[in-house]
CSV table of C-alpha atoms in Angstrom, one decimal:
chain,number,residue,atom,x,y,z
A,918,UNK,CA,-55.2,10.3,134.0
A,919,UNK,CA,-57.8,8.6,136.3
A,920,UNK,CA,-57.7,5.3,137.7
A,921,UNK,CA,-60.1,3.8,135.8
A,922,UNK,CA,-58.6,5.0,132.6
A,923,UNK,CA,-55.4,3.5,133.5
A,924,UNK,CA,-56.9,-0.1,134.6
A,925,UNK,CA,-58.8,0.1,131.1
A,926,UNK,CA,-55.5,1.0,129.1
A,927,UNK,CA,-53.4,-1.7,130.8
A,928,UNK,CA,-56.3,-3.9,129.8
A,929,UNK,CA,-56.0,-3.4,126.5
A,930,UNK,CA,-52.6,-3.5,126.4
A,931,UNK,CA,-52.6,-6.8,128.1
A,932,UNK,CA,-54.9,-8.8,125.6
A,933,UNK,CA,-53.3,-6.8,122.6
A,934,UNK,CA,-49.8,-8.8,123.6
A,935,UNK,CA,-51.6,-12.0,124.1
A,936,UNK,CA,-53.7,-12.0,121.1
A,937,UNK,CA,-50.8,-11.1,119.0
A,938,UNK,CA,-48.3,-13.8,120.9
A,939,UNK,CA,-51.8,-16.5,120.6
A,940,UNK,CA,-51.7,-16.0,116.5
A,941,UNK,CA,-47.8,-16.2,115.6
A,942,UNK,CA,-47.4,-19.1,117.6
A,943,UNK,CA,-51.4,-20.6,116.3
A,944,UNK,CA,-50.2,-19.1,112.6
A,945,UNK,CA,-46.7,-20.7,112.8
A,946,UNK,CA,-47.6,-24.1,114.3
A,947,UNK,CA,-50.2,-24.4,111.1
A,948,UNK,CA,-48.0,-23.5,108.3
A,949,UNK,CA,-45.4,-26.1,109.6
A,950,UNK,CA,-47.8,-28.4,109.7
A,951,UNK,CA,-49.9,-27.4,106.3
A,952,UNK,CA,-46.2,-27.4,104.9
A,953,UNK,CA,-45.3,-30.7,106.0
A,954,UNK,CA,-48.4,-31.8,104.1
A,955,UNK,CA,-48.1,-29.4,101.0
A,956,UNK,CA,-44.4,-31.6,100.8
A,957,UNK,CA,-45.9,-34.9,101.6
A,958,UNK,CA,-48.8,-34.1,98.7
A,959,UNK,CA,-45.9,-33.2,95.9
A,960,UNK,CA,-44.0,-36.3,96.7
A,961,UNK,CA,-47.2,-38.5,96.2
A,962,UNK,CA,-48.3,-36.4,93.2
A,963,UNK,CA,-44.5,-37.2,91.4
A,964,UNK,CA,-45.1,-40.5,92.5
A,965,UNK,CA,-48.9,-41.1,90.8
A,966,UNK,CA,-46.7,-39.5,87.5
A,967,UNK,CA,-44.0,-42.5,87.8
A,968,UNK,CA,-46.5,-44.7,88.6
A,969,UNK,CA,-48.5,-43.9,85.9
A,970,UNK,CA,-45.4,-43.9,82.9
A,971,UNK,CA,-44.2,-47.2,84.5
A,972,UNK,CA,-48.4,-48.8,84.0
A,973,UNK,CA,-48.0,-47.2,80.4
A,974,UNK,CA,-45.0,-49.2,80.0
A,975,UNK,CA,-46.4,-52.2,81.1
A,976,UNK,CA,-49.6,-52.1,79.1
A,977,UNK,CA,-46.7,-51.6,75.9
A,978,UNK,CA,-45.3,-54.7,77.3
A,979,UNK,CA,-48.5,-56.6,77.3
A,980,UNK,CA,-49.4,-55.3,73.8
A,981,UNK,CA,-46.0,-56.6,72.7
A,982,UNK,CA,-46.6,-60.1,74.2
A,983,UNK,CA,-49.9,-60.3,72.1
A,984,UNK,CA,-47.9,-59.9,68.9
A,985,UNK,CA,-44.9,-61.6,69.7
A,986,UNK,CA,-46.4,-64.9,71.1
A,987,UNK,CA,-47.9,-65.5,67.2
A,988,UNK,CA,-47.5,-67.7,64.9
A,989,UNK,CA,-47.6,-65.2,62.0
A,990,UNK,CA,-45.2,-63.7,63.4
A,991,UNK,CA,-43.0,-66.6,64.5
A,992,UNK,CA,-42.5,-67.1,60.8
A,993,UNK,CA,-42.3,-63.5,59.1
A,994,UNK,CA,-39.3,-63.3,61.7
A,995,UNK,CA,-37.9,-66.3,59.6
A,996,UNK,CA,-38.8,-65.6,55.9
A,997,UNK,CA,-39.7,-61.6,55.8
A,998,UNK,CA,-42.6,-62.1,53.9
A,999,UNK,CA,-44.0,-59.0,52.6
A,1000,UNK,CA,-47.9,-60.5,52.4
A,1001,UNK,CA,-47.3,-60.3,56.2
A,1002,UNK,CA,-46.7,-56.9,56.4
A,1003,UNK,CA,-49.7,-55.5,53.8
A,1004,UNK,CA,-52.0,-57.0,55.7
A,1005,UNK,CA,-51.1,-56.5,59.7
A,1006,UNK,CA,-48.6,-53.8,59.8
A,1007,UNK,CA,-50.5,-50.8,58.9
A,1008,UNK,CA,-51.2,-46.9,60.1
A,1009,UNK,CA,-54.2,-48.3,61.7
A,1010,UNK,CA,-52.4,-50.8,63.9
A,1011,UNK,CA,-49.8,-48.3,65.2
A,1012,UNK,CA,-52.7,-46.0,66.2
A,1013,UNK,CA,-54.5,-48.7,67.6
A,1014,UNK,CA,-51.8,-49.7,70.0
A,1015,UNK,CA,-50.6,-46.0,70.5
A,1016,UNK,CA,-47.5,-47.1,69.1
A,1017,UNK,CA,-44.1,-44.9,67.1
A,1018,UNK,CA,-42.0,-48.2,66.6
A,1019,UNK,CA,-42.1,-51.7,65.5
A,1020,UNK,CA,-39.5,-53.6,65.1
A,1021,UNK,CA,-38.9,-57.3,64.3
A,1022,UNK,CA,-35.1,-58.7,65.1
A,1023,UNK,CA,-34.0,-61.6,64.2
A,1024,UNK,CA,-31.9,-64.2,66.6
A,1025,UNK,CA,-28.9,-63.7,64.3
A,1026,UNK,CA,-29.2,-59.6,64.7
A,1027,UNK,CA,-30.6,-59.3,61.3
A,1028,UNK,CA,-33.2,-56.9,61.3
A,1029,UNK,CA,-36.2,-58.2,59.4
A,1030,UNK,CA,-38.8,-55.0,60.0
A,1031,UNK,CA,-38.5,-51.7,61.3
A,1032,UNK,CA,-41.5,-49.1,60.9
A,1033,UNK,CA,-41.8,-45.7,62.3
A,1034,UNK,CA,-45.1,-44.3,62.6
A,1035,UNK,CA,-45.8,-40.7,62.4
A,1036,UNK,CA,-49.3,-39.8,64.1
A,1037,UNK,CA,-49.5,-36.3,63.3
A,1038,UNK,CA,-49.7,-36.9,59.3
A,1039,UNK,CA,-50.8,-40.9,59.9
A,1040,UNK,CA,-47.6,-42.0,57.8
A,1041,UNK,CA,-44.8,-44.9,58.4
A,1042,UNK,CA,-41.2,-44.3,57.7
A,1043,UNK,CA,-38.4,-46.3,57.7
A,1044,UNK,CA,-35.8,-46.9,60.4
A,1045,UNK,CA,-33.6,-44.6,62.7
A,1046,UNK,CA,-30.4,-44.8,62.8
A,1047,UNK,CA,-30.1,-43.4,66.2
A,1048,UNK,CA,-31.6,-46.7,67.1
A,1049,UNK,CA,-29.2,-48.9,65.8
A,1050,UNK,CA,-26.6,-47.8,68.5
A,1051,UNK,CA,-29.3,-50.1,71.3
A,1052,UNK,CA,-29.5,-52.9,69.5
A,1053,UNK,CA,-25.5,-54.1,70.0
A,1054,UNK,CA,-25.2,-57.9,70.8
A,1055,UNK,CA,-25.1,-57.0,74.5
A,1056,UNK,CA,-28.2,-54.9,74.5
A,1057,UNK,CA,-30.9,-55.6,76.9
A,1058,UNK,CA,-33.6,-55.4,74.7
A,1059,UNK,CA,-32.4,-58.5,72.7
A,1060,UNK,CA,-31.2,-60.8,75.3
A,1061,UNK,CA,-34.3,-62.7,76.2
A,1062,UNK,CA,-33.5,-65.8,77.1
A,1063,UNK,CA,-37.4,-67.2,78.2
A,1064,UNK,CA,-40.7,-67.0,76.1
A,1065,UNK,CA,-41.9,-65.0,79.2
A,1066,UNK,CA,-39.2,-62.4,79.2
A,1067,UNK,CA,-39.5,-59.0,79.2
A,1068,UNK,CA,-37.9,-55.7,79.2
A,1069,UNK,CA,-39.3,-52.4,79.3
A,1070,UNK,CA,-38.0,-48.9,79.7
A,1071,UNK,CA,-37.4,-45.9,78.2
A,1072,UNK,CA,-34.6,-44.6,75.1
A,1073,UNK,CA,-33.0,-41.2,74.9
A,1074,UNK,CA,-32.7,-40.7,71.7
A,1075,UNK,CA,-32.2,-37.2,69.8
A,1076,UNK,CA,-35.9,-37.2,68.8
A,1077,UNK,CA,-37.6,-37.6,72.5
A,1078,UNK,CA,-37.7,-40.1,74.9
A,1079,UNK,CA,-38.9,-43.3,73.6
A,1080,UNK,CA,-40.9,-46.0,75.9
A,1081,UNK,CA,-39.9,-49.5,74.7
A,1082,UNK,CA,-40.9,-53.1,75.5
A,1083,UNK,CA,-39.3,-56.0,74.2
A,1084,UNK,CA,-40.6,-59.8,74.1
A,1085,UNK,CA,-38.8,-62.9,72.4
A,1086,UNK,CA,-41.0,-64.2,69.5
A,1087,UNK,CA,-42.6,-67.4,69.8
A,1088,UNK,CA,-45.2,-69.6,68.6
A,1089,UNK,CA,-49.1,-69.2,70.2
A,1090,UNK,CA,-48.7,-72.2,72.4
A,1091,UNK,CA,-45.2,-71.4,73.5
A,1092,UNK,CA,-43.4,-74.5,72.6
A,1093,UNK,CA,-40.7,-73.7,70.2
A,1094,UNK,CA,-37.5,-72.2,70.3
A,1095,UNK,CA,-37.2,-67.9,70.5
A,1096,UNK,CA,-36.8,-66.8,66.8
A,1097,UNK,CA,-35.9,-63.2,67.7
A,1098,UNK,CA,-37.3,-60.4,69.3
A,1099,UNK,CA,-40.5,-58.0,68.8
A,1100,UNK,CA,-39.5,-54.3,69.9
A,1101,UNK,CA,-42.5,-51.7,70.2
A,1102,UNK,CA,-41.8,-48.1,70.9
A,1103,UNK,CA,-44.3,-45.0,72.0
A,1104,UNK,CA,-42.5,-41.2,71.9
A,1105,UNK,CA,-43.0,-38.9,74.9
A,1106,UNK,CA,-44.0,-36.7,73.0
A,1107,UNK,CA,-46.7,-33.5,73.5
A,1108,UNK,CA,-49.7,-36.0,72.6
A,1109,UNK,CA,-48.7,-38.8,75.2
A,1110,UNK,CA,-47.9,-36.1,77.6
A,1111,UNK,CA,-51.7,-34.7,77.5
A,1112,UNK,CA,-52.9,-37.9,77.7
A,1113,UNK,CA,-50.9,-38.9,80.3
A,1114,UNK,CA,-51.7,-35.6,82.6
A,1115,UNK,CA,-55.8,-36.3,82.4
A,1116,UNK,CA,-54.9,-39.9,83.8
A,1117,UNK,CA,-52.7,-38.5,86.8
A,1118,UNK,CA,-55.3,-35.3,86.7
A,1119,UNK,CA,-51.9,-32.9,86.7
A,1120,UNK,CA,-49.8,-31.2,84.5
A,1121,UNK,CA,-46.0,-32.3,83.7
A,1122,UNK,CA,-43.7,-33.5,81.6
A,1123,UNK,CA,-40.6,-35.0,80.6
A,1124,UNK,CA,-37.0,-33.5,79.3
A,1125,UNK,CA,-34.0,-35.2,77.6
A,1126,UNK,CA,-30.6,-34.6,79.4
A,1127,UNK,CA,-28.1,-33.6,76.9
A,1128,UNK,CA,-30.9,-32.0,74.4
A,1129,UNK,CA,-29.0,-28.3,73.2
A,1130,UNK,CA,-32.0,-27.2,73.3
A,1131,UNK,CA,-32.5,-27.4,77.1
A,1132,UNK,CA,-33.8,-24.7,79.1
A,1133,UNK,CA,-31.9,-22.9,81.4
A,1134,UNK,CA,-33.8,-23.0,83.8
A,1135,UNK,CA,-33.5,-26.6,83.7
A,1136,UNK,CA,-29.8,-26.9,83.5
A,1137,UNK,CA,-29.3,-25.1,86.9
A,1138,UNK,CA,-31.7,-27.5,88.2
A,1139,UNK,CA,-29.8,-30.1,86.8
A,1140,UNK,CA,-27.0,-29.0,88.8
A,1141,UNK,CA,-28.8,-28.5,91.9
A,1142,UNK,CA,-30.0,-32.1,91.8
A,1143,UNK,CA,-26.4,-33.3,90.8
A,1144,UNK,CA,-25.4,-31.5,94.0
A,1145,UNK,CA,-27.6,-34.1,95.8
A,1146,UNK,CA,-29.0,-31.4,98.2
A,1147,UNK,CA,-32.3,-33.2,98.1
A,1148,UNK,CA,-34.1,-36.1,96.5
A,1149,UNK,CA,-36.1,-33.5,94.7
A,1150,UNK,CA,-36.8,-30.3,94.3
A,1151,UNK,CA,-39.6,-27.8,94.9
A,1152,UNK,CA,-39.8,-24.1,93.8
A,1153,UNK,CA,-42.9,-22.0,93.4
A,1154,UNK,CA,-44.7,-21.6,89.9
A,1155,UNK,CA,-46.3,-18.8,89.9
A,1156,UNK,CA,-48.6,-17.6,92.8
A,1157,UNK,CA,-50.7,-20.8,92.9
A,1158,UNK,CA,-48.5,-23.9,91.7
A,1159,UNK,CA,-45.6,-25.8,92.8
A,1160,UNK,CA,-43.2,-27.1,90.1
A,1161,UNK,CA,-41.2,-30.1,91.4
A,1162,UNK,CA,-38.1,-32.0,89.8
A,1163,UNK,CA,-36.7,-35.3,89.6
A,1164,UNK,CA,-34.7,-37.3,87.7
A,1165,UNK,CA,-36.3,-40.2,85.6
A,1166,UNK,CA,-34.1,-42.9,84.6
A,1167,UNK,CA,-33.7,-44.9,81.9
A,1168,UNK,CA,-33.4,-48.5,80.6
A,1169,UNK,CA,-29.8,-48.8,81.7
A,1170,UNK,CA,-31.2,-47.5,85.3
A,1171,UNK,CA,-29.0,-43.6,84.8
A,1172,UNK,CA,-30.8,-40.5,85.0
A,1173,UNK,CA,-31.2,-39.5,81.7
A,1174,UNK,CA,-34.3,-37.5,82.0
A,1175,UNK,CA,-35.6,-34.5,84.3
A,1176,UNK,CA,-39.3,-35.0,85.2
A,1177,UNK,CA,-41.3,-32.0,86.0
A,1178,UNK,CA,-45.1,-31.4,87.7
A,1179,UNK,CA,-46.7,-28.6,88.8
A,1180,UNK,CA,-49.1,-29.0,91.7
A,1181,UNK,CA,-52.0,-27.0,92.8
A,1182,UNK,CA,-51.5,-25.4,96.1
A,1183,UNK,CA,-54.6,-26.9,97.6
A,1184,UNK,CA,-53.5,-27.8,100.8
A,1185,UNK,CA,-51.6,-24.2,101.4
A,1186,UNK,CA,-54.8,-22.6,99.7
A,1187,UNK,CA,-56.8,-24.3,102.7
A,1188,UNK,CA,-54.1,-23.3,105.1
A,1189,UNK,CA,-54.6,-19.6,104.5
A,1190,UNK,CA,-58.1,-19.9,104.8
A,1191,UNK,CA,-58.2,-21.6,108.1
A,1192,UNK,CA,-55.5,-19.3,108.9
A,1193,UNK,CA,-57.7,-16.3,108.5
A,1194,UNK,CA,-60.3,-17.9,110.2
A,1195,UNK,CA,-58.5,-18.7,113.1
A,1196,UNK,CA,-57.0,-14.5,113.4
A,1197,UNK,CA,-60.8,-14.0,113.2
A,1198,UNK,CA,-61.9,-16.0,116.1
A,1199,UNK,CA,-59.1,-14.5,118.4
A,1200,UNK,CA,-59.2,-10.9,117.4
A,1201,UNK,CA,-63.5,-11.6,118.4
A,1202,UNK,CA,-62.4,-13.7,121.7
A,1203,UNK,CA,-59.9,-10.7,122.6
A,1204,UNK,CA,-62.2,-7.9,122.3
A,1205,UNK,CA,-65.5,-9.9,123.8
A,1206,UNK,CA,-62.9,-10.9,126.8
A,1207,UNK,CA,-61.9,-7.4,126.9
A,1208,UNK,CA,-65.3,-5.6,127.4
A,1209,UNK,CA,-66.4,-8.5,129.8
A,1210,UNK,CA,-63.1,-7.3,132.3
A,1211,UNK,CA,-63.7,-3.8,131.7
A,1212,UNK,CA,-67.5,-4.0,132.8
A,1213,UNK,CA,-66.3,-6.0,136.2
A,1214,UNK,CA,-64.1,-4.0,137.0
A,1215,UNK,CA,-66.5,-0.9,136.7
A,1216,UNK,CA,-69.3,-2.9,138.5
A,1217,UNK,CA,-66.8,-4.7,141.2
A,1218,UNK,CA,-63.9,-2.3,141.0
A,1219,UNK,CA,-64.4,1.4,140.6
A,1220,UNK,CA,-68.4,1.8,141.0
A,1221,UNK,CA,-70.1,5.3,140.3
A,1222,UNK,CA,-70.6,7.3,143.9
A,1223,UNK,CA,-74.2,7.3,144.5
A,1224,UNK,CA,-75.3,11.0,145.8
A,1225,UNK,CA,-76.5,11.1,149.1
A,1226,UNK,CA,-80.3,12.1,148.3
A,1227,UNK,CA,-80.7,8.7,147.0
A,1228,UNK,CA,-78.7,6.7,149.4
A,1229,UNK,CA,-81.1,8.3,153.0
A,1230,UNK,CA,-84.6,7.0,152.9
A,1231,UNK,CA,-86.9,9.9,155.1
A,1232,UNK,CA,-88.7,8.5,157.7
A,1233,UNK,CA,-86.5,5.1,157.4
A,1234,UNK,CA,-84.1,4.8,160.3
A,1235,UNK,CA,-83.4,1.3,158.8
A,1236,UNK,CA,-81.7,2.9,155.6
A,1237,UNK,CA,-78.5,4.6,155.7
A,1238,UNK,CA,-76.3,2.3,157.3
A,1239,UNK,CA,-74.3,1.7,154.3
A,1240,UNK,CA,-73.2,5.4,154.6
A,1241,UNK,CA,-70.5,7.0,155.7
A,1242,UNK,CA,-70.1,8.7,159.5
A,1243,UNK,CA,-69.5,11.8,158.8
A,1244,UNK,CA,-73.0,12.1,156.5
A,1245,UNK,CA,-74.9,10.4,159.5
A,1246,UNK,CA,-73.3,13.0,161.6
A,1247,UNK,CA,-74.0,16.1,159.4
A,1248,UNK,CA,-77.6,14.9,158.7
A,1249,UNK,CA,-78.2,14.6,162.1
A,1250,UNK,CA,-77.6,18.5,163.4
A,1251,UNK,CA,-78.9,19.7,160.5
A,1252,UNK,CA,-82.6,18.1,161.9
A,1253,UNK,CA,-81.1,19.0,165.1
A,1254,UNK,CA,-81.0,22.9,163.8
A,1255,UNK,CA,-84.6,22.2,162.4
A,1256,UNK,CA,-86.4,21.1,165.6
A,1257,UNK,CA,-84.8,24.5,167.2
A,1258,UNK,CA,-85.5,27.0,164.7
A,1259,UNK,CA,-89.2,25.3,165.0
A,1260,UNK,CA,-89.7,25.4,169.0
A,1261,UNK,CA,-88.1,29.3,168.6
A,1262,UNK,CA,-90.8,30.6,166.0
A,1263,UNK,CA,-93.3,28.6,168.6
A,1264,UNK,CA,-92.6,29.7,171.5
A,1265,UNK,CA,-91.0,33.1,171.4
A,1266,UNK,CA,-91.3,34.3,175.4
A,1267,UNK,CA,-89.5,30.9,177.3
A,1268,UNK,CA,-86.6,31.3,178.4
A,1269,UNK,CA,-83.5,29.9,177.1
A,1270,UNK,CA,-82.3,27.3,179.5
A,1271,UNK,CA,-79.1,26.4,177.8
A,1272,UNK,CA,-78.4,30.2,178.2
A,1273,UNK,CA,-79.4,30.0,182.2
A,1274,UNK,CA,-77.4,27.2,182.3
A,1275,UNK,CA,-74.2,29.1,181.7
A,1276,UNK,CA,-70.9,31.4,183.2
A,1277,UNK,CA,-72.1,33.5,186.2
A,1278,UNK,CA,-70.9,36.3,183.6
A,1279,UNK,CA,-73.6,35.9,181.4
A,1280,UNK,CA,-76.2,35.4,184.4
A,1281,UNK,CA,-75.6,39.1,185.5
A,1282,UNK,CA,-76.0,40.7,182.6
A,1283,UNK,CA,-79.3,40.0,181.6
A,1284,UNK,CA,-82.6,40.7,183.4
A,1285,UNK,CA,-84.6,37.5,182.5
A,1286,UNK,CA,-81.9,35.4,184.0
A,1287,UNK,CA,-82.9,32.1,185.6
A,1288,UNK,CA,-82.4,32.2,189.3
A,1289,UNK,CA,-80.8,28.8,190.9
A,1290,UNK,CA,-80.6,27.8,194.2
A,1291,UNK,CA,-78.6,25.6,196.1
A,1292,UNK,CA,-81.6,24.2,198.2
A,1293,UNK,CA,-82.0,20.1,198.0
A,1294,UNK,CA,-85.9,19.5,197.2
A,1295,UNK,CA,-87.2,17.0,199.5
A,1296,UNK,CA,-88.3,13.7,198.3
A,1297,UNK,CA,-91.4,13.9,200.0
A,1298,UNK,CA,-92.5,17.2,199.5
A,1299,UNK,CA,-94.1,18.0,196.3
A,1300,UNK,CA,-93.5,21.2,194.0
A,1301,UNK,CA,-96.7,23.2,193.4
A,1302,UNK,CA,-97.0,24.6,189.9
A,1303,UNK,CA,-99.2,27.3,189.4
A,1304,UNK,CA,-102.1,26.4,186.9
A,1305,UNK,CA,-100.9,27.5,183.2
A,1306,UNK,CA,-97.2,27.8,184.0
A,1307,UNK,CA,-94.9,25.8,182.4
A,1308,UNK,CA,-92.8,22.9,184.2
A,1309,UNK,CA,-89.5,24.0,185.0
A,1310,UNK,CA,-88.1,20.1,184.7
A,1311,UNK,CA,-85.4,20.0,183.0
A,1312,UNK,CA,-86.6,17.0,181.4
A,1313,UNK,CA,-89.5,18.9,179.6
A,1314,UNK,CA,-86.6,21.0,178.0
A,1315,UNK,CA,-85.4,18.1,175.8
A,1316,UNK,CA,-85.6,17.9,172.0
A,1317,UNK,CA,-87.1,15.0,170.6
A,1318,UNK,CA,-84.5,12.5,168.9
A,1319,UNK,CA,-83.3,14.2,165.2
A,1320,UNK,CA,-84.5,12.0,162.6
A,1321,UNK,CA,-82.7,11.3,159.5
A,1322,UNK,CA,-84.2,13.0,156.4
């Protein structure tokens, strides 16, 4: 394996390790937080559903005080006159103030009306007996002691939660003595549930404790929130819901009633998408970082040899100096070798003065040998050549610098 081949592969082993340690800790720093506000969205969305019973309860209240504060009213409480109830108490009225129950009590305990109102076949029955058992001398919906009183909350009784709101009955202006007591009640039932779910814009509902007819799924919850391991509690409904639970009480302030939503994941649905995004962007970052190393370390790192017929400019003796010694060298006798082979092939018959210049060996076995003496020229005496002989100088003898090719 060559060394740029290993570089490379410890490259991309490098960024591999960080990309993958950048997106856990990226990926589990965001689903925290998206967590955090997937809980912090359920706890406002059960919220907005007990915010929204508790305003349906209220408007009950106020629809009470319009009937109770009467003086029609003040005296059917007192006589019971049927003339009364012909003419105000009829299927129309209950559907006009979304009501199940009305119920007229006298001071004494005596009660002078009770209607129940059916709204899928639009017809009024008489009293229930499961009732009866919240209407004891010491029940809060009859002891109202001010005009202004008033006392709403919701019933468990065998046929459904029941809303109720209670206000004393007195005259329009106010000014006499309570009479007794107007009760008005409204059945959770499927109907109010719908109706209530487009106003909080989510779906839930609302169970009796104690109903045989409970759910198992519901009793272990039931037990879970009895365990007090949490305020409330969330588990997954289905792939794109949450279903949380809480207890709802009732008028006595007990927990008589498990109340259920189920929540859009929204915020986690966003999460994931951002999430995806995000492995996106460092999976591109990694890999554009990774080619941008790799090429500097080819250019600056482990550049391609250039060969040697590119790097030597002929006739250039400014080029080359980037290169090596031992090319400078080798080009150098081979033009050296050149410029011999050349003055050979021109001048066959001269004698070779290297070869004069040599062991006394070689002198005596050749003929054409160079004679030498030891005699010191003068300096003033000049050395006659003979016309179209050649100068003996030595200096005549030398090559011409080697050029570079």
């Amino acid at each position: 394996m060559t060394l740029r081949l290993k570089a490379l592969l410890l490259i991309v082993l490098i960024l591999s390790a960080l990309a993958i340690v950048l997106y856990k800790s990226c990926d589990t720093v965001m689903r925290t937080s998206f967590s955090g506000l997937e809980q912090k969205e359920v706890q406002e969305s059960l919220l907005r559903v007990k915010n929204i019973l508790q305003g349906d309860l209220v408007m009950l209240g106020s629809q009470v005080g319009d009937w109770a504060s009467w003086d029609d009213a003040y005296e059917f409480v007192e006589n019971g006159n049927q003339n009364f109830i012909n003419k105000n108490i009829l299927p129309a009225s209950f559907v006009e103030i979304k009501a199940n129950l009305i119920l007229f009590v006298h001071n004494s305990g005596k009660i002078v009306y009770e209607g129940w109102f059916d709204r899928n076949t639009n017809e009024i029955s008489g009293g229930k007996v499961s009732l009866h058992g919240h209407l004891g001398p010491e029940s809060r919906l009859l002891n109202l002691s001010y005009p202004s009183s008033i006392v709403t909350g919701i019933i468990n009784l065998p046929e459904g939660p029941l809303m109720v709101a209670a206000r004393p009955i007195v005259t329009t202006k106010r000014d006499a003595p309570i009479r007794g007591t107007l009760i008005m009640g409204r059945f959770i039932d499927n109907m109010e549930i719908d109706r209530l779910s487009k106003d909080a814009r989510l779906s839930f509902n609302v169970y009796r404790l104690g109903d045989p007819y409970l759910a198992p799924e519901l009793a272990t919850i039931q037990n879970e929130l009895n365990a007090g391991r949490a305020s409330l509690l969330i588990k997954r409904s289905g792939e794109n819901d949450l279903a949380v639970y809480d207890y709802l009480n009732d008028l006595y302030a007990k927990p008589s009633f498990i109340i259920k939503a189920v929540i859009p994941r929204q915020v986690m649905k966003e999460g994931e998408r951002l999430i995806g995004s995000l492995r996106l962007v460092i999976i591109a970052g990694v890999a554009i970082a990774g080619i941008l190393l790799a090429l500097a370390l080819s250019i600056f790192c482990f550049p391609r040899p250039v060969p040697v017929d590119q790097r030597v400019v002929p006739d250039d003796w400014s080029a080359g100096n980037d290169l090596d010694e031992p090319v400078l060298i080798a080009t150098a006798n081979q033009e050296e070798a050149t410029y011999e082979e050349e003055r050979e092939t021109d001048n066959p018959d001269e004698p070779d003065v290297s070869a004069s210049a040599g062991t006394d060996s070689d002198a005596g076995d050749t003929d054409e040998s160079v004679s030498v003496t030891d005699e010191t020229p003068d300096p003033g005496k000049s050395i006659e050549q003979e016309p179209g002989a050649e100068s003996s100088d030595p200096t005549d003898l030398q090559p011409p610098p080697a050029k570079l090719a």
